Tab-separated table of C-alpha atoms in Angstrom:
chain	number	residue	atom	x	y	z
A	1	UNK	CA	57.588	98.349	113.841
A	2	UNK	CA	60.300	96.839	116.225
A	3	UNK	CA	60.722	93.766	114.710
A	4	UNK	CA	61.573	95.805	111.397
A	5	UNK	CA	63.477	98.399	113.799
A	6	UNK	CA	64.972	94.879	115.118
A	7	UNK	CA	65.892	93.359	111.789
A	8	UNK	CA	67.341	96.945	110.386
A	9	UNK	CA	69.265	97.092	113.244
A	10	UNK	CA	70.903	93.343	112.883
A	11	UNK	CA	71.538	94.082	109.268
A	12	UNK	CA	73.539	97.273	110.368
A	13	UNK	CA	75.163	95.725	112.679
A	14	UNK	CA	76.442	92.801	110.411
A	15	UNK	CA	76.772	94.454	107.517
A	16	UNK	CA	79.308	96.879	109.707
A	17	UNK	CA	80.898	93.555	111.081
A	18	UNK	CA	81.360	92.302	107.224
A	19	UNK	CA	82.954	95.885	106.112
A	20	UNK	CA	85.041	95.843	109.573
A	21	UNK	CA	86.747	92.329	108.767
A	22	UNK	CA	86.664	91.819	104.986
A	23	UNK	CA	86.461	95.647	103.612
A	24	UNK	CA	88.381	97.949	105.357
A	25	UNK	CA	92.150	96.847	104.461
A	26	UNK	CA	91.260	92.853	103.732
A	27	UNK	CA	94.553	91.185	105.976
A	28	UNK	CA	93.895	87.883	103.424
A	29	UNK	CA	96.742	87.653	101.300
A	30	UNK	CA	96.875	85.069	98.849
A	31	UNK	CA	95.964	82.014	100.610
A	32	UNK	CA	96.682	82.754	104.297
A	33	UNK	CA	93.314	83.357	106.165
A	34	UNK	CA	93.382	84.497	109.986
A	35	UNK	CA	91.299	80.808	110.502
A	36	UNK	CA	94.392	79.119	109.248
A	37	UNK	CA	96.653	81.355	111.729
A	38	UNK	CA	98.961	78.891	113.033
A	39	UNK	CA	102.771	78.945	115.381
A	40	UNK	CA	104.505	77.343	112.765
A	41	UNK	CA	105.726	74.222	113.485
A	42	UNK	CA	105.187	74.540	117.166
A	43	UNK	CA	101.997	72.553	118.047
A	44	UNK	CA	99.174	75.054	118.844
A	45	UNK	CA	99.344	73.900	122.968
A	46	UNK	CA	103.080	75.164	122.955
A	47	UNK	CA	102.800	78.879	121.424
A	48	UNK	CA	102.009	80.378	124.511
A	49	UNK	CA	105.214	78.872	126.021
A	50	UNK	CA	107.118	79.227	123.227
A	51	UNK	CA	106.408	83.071	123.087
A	52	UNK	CA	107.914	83.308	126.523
A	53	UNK	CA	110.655	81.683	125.805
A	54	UNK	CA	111.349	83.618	122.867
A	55	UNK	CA	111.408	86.799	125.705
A	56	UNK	CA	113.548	84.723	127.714
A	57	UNK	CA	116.467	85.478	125.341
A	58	UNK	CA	116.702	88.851	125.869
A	59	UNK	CA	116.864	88.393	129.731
A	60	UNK	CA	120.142	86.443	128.981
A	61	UNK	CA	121.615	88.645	126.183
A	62	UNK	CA	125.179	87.235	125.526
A	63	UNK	CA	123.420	83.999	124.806
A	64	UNK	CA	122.016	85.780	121.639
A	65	UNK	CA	125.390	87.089	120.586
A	66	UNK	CA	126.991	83.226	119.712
A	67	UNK	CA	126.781	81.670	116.552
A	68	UNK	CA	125.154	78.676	118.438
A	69	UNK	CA	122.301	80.683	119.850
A	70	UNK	CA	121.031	82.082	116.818
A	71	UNK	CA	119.093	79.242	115.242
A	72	UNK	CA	117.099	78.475	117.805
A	73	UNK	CA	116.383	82.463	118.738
A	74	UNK	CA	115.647	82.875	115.210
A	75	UNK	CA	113.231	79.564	114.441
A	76	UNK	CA	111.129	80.283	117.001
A	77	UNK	CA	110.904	84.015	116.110
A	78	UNK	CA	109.908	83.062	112.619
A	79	UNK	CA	107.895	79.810	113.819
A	80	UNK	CA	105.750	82.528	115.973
A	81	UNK	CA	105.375	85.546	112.941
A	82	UNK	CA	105.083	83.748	110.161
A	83	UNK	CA	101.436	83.195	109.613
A	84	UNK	CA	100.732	86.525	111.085
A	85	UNK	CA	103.232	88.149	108.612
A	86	UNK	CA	101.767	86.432	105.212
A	87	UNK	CA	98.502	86.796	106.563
A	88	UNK	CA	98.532	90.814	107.924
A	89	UNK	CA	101.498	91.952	105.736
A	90	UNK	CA	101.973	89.815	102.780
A	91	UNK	CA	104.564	87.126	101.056
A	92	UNK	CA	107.600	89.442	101.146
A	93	UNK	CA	108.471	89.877	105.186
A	94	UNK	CA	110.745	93.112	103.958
A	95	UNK	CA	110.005	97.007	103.504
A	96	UNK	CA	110.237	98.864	100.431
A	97	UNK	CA	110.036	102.869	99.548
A	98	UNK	CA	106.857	104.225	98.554
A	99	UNK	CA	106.351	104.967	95.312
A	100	UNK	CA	103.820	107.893	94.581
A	101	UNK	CA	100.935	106.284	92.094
A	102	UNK	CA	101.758	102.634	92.793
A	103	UNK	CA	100.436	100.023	95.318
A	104	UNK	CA	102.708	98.690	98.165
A	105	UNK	CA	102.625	95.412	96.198
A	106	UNK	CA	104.113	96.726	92.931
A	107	UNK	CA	106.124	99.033	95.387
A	108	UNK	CA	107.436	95.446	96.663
A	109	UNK	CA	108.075	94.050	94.084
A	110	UNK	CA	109.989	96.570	92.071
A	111	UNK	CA	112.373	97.202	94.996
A	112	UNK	CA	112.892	93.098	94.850
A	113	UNK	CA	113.658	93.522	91.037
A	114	UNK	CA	116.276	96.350	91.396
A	115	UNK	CA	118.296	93.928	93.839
A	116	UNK	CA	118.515	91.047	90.804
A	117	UNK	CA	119.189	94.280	88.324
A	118	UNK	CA	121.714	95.486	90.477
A	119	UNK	CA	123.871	91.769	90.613
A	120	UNK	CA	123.545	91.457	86.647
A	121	UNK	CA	122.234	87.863	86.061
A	122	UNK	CA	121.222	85.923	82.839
A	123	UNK	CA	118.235	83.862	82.046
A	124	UNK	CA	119.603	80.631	83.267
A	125	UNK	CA	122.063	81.835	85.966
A	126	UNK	CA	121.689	80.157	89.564
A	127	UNK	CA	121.596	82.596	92.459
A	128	UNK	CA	121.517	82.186	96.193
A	129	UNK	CA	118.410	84.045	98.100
A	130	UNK	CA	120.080	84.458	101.348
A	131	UNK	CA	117.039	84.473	104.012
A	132	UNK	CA	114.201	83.845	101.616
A	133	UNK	CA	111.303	83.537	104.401
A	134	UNK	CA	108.316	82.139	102.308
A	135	UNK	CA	109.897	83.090	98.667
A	136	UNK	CA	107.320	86.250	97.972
A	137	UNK	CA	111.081	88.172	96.824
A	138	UNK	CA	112.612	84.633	95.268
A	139	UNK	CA	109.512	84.145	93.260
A	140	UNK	CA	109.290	88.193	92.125
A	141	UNK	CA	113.066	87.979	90.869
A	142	UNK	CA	112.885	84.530	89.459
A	143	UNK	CA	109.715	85.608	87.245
A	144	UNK	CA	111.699	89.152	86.391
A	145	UNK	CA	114.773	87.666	85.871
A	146	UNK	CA	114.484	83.960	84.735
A	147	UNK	CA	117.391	82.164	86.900
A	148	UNK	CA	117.135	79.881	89.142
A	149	UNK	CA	117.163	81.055	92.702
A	150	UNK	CA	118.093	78.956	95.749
A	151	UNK	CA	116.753	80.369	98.432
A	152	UNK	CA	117.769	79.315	102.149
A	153	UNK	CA	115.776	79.792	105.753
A	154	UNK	CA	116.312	78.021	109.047
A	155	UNK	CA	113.134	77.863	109.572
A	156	UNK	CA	111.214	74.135	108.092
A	157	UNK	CA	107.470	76.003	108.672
A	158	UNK	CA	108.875	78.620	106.007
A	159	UNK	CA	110.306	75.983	103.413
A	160	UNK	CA	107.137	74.385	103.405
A	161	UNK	CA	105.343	77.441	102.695
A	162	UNK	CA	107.839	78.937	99.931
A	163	UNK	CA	107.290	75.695	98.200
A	164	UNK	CA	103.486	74.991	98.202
A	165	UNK	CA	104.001	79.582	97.005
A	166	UNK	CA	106.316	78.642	94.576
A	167	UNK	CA	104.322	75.215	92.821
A	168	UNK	CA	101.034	77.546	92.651
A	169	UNK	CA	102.665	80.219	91.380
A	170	UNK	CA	104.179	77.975	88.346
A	171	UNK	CA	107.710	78.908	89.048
A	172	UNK	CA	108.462	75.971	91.311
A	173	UNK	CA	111.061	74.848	88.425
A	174	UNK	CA	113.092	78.248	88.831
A	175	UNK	CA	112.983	78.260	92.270
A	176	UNK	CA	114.235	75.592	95.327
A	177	UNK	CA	114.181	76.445	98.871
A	178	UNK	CA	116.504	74.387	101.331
A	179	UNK	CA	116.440	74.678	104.960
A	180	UNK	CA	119.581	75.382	106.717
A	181	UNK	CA	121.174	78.099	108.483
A	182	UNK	CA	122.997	81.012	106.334
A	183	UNK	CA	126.427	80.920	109.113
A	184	UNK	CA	126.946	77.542	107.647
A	185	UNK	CA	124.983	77.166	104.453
A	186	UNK	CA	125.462	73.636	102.350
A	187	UNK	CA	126.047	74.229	99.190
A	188	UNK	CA	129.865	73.595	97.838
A	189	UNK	CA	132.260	76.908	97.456
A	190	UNK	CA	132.115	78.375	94.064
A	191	UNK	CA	128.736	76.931	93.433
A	192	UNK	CA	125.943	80.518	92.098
A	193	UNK	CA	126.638	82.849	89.912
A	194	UNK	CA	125.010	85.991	91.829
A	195	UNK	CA	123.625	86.381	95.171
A	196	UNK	CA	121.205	88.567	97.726
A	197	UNK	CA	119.978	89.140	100.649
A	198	UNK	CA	116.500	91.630	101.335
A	199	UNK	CA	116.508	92.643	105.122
A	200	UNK	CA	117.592	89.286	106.582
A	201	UNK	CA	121.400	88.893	107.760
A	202	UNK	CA	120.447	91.490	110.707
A	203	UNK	CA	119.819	88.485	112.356
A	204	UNK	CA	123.376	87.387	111.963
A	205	UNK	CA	125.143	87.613	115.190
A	206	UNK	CA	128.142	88.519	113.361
A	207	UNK	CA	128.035	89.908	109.694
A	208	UNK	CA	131.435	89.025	108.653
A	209	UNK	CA	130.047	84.932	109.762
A	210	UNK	CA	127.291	85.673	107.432
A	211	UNK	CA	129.522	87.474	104.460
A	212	UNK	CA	132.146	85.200	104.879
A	213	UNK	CA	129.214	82.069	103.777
A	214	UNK	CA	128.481	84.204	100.934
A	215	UNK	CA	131.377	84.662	99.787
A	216	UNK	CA	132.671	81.048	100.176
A	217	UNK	CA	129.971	79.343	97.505
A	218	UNK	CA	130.371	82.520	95.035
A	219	UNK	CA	131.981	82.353	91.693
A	220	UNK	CA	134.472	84.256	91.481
A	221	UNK	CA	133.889	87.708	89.549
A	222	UNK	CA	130.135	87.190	90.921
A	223	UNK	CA	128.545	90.021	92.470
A	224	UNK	CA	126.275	90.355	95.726
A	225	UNK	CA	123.800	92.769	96.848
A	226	UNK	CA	122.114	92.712	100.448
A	227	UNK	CA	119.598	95.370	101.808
A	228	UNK	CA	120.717	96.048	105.299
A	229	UNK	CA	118.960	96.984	108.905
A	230	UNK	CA	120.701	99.182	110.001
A	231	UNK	CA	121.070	103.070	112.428
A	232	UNK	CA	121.979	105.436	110.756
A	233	UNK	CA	124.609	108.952	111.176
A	234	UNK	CA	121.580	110.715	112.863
A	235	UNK	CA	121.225	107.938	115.673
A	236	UNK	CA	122.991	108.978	119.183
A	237	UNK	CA	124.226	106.454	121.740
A	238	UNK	CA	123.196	109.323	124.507
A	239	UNK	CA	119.979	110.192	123.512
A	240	UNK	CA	117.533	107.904	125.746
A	241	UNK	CA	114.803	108.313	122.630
A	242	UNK	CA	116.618	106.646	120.472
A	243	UNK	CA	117.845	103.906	122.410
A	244	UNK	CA	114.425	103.185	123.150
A	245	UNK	CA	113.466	102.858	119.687
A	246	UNK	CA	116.101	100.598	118.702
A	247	UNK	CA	115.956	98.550	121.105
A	248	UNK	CA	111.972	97.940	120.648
A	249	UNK	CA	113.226	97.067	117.120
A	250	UNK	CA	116.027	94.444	117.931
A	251	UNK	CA	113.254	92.749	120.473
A	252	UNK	CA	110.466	92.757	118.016
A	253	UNK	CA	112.311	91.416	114.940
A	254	UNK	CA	114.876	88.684	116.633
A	255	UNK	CA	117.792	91.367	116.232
A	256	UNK	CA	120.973	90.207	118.489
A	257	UNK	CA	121.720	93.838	117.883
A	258	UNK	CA	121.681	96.607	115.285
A	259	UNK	CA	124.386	97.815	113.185
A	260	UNK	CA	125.834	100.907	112.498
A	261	UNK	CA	125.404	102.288	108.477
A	262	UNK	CA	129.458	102.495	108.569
A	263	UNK	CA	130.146	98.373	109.525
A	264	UNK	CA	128.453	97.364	106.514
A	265	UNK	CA	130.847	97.647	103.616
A	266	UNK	CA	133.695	97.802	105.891
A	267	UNK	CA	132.945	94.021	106.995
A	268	UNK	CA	132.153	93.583	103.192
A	269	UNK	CA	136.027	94.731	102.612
A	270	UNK	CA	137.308	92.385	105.476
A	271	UNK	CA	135.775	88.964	104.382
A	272	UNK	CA	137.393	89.754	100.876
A	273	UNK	CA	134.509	91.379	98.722
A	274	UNK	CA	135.457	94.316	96.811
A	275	UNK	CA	132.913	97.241	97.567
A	276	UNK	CA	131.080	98.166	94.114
A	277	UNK	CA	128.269	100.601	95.722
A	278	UNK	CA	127.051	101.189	98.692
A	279	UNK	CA	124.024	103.534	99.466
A	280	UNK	CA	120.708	103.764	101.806
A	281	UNK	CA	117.565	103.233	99.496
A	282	UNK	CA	115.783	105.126	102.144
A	283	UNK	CA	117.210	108.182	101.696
A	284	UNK	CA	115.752	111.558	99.730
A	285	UNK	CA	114.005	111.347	96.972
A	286	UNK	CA	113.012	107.793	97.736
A	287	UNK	CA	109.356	107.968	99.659
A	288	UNK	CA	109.010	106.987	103.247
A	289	UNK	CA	109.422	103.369	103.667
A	290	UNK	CA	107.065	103.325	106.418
A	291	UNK	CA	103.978	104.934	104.921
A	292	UNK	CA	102.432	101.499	104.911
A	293	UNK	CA	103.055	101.180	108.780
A	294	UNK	CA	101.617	104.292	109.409
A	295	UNK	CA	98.233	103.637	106.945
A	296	UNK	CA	97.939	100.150	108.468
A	297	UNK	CA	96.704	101.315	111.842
A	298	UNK	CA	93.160	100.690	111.494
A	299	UNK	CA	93.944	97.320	109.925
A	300	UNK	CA	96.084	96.348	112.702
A	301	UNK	CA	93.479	97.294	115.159
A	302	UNK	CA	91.141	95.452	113.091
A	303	UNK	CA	93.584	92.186	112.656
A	304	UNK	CA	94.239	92.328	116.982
A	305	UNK	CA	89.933	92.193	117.273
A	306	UNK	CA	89.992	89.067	115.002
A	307	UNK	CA	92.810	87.141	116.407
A	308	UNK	CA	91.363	88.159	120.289
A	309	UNK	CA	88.182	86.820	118.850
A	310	UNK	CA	89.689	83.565	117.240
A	311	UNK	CA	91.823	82.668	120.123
A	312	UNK	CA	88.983	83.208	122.830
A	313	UNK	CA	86.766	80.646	120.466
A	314	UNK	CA	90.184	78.211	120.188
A	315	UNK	CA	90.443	78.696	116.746
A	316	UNK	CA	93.400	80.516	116.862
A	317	UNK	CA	96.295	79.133	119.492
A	318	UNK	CA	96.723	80.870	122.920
A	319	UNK	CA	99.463	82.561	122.106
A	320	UNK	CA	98.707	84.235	119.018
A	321	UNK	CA	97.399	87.607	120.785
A	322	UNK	CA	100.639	87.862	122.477
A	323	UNK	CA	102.279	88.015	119.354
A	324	UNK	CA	100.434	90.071	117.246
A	325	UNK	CA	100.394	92.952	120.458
A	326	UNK	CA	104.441	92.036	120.309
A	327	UNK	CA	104.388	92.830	116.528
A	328	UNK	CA	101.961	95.828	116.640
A	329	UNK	CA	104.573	97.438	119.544
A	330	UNK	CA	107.271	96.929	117.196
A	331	UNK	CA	105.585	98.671	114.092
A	332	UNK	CA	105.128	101.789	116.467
A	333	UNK	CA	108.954	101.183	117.425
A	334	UNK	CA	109.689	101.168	113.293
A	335	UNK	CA	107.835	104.102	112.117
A	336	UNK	CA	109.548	106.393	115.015
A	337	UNK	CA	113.075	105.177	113.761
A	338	UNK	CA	111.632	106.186	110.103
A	339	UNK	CA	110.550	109.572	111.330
A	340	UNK	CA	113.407	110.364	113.362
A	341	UNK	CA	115.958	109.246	110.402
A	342	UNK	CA	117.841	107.364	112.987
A	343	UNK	CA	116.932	103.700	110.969
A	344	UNK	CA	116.892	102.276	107.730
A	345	UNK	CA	116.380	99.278	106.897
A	346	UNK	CA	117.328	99.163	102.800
A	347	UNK	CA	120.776	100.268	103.639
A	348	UNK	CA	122.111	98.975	100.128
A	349	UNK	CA	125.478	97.115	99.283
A	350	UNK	CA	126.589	96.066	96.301
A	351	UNK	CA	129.794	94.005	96.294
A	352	UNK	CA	132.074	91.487	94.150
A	353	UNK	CA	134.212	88.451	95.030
A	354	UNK	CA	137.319	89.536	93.052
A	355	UNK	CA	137.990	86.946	89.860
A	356	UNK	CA	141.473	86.416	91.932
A	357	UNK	CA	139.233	84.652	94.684
């Protein structure tokens, strides 16, 4: 009678373990496994450091606020999140409203097909993906749309990743990734007929730098469409709260600092793009954007136990705890600005470089 009581018990307990890890809310997604978690291209001895020295920027803010700064601030950022981003969260590093009756994924990828809609390319066209991380939105849009996309990152860990992404998923044809830095970007002026960016010139020091790139290697008569970070009319420079919150979302997500919802097509307007639409995806009737944050509790809980447990056994680097705590404060930090109204993060622009250009 024990040892059956014993056995019983042992089953329950790893058949609880089993449903814990690989059941509730599997983190796995497509190809990254929490064994394989990683800091990038920092060698695994040199997260831990690395992660401290990421912190060290914001103890010397101006530093972050100079064209100069920003690649470095940003590579390690990305060189840290990556693998805990594709693994936890998925291929596309970027939010998107619910929709009521669909899964985050087609969710995702829907809101990356409206941006390729909204810039009116043809089968054949080449387009610039301006901050492509690992290509999950490059690879949705070239499949939807059939042009070639050129997507660009700073970081090398990410352009190795798109492209292994991009030869398994068959589209490696339609899409190339180069590594390079979006404030000066090297492709020739006048060079893709249509261009994007989902969630990823926030890390611009300067938008106009970033604009002013994007503008330089469109066609003329081209349009561009970017889904901005940004506070919104509802956030208030005096209220403590909100600071708070925003600034738990610049240090979480490599922000040099948020922008307001009225700088973005004014700076549009001032590098030389004419202002076709302009509007905040998040706002009524779209679903709350950060549903998924909010759901994911449990799994985050559940992805902190596994990493704790892979980094005590040194599968894992040291390091990698850190991080994921980091990145689990920060999704607190981005569901308050989503319930107070005071962020968005799909603040929508839709511009063209005049045919004059």
């Amino acid at each position: 009678m024990d040892s059956l009581a014993l056995f019983c018990t042992g089953a329950l307990l790893a058949g609880g373990l089993y449903w814990f890890v690989c059941i509730l809310g599997p983190a796995e997604q497509k190809g990254k496994r929490a064994v394989d978690l990683s800091g990038g291209s920092i060698s695994a001895e040199k997260v831990q450091d690395k992660y401290k020295q990421y912190w060290s920027f914001f103890r010397r803010p101006k530093e972050i606020e100079t064209a100069e700064k920003v690649p470095d601030f940003v590579d390690t950022f990305y060189n840290l999140v990556t693998d805990i981003y594709e693994w936890g969260w998925g291929q596309s590093f970027h939010f998107s409203p619910s929709i009521p009756g669909k899964s985050h994924r087609d969710a995702t990828r829907l809101h990356e097909q409206m941006a390729v809609d909204l810039i009116d390319v043809k089968p054949g066209d080449r387009i610039l993906d301006v901050g492509c991380g690992v290509g999950g939105p490059m690879r949705a849009i070239a499949a939807h749309s059939r042009a070639k996309v050129v997507g660009i990152t700073i970081n090398e860990y990410q352009v190795n990743r798109a492209r292994l992404h991009n030869k398994k998923a068959g589209l490696d044809s339609l899409c190339e990734v180069v590594c390079g830095n979006f404030l000066e970007m090297p492709f020739p002026d006048n060079s893709f007929d249509g261009a994007y960016s989902i969630e990823a010139t926030c890390h611009a020091p300067k938008l106009e730098e970033v604009y002013s790139e994007i503008f330089r290697v469109l066609k003329p008569g081209s349009l561009y469409v970017s889904y901005e970070w940004v506070t919104t009319e509802k956030y208030k420079a005096e209220n403590p709260e909100h600071v708070e919150i925003i600034q738990g979302i610049e240090r979480g997500d490599a922000l040099p600092g948020l922008r307001s919802y009225a700088d973005i097509a004014e700076t549009a307007r001032k590098v030389g793009f004419e202002v076709v639409k302009e509007r905040d995806l998040a706002q009524p009737p779209a679903e709350p954007w950060w549903t998924r944050l909010k759901m994911g509790r449990i799994a985050y809980w559940r992805n902190h136990i596994v990493i704790t447990l892979l980094a005590a056994l040194g599968i894992a680097p040291q390091g990698t705890v850190d991080v994921h705590e980091m990145l689990f404060k920060t999704a607190d930090y981005l569901t308050k600005g989503g319930d107070t109204g005071i962020f968005s993060p799909m603040h929508m622009v839709l511009c063209r470089k005049p045919l004059a250009s």
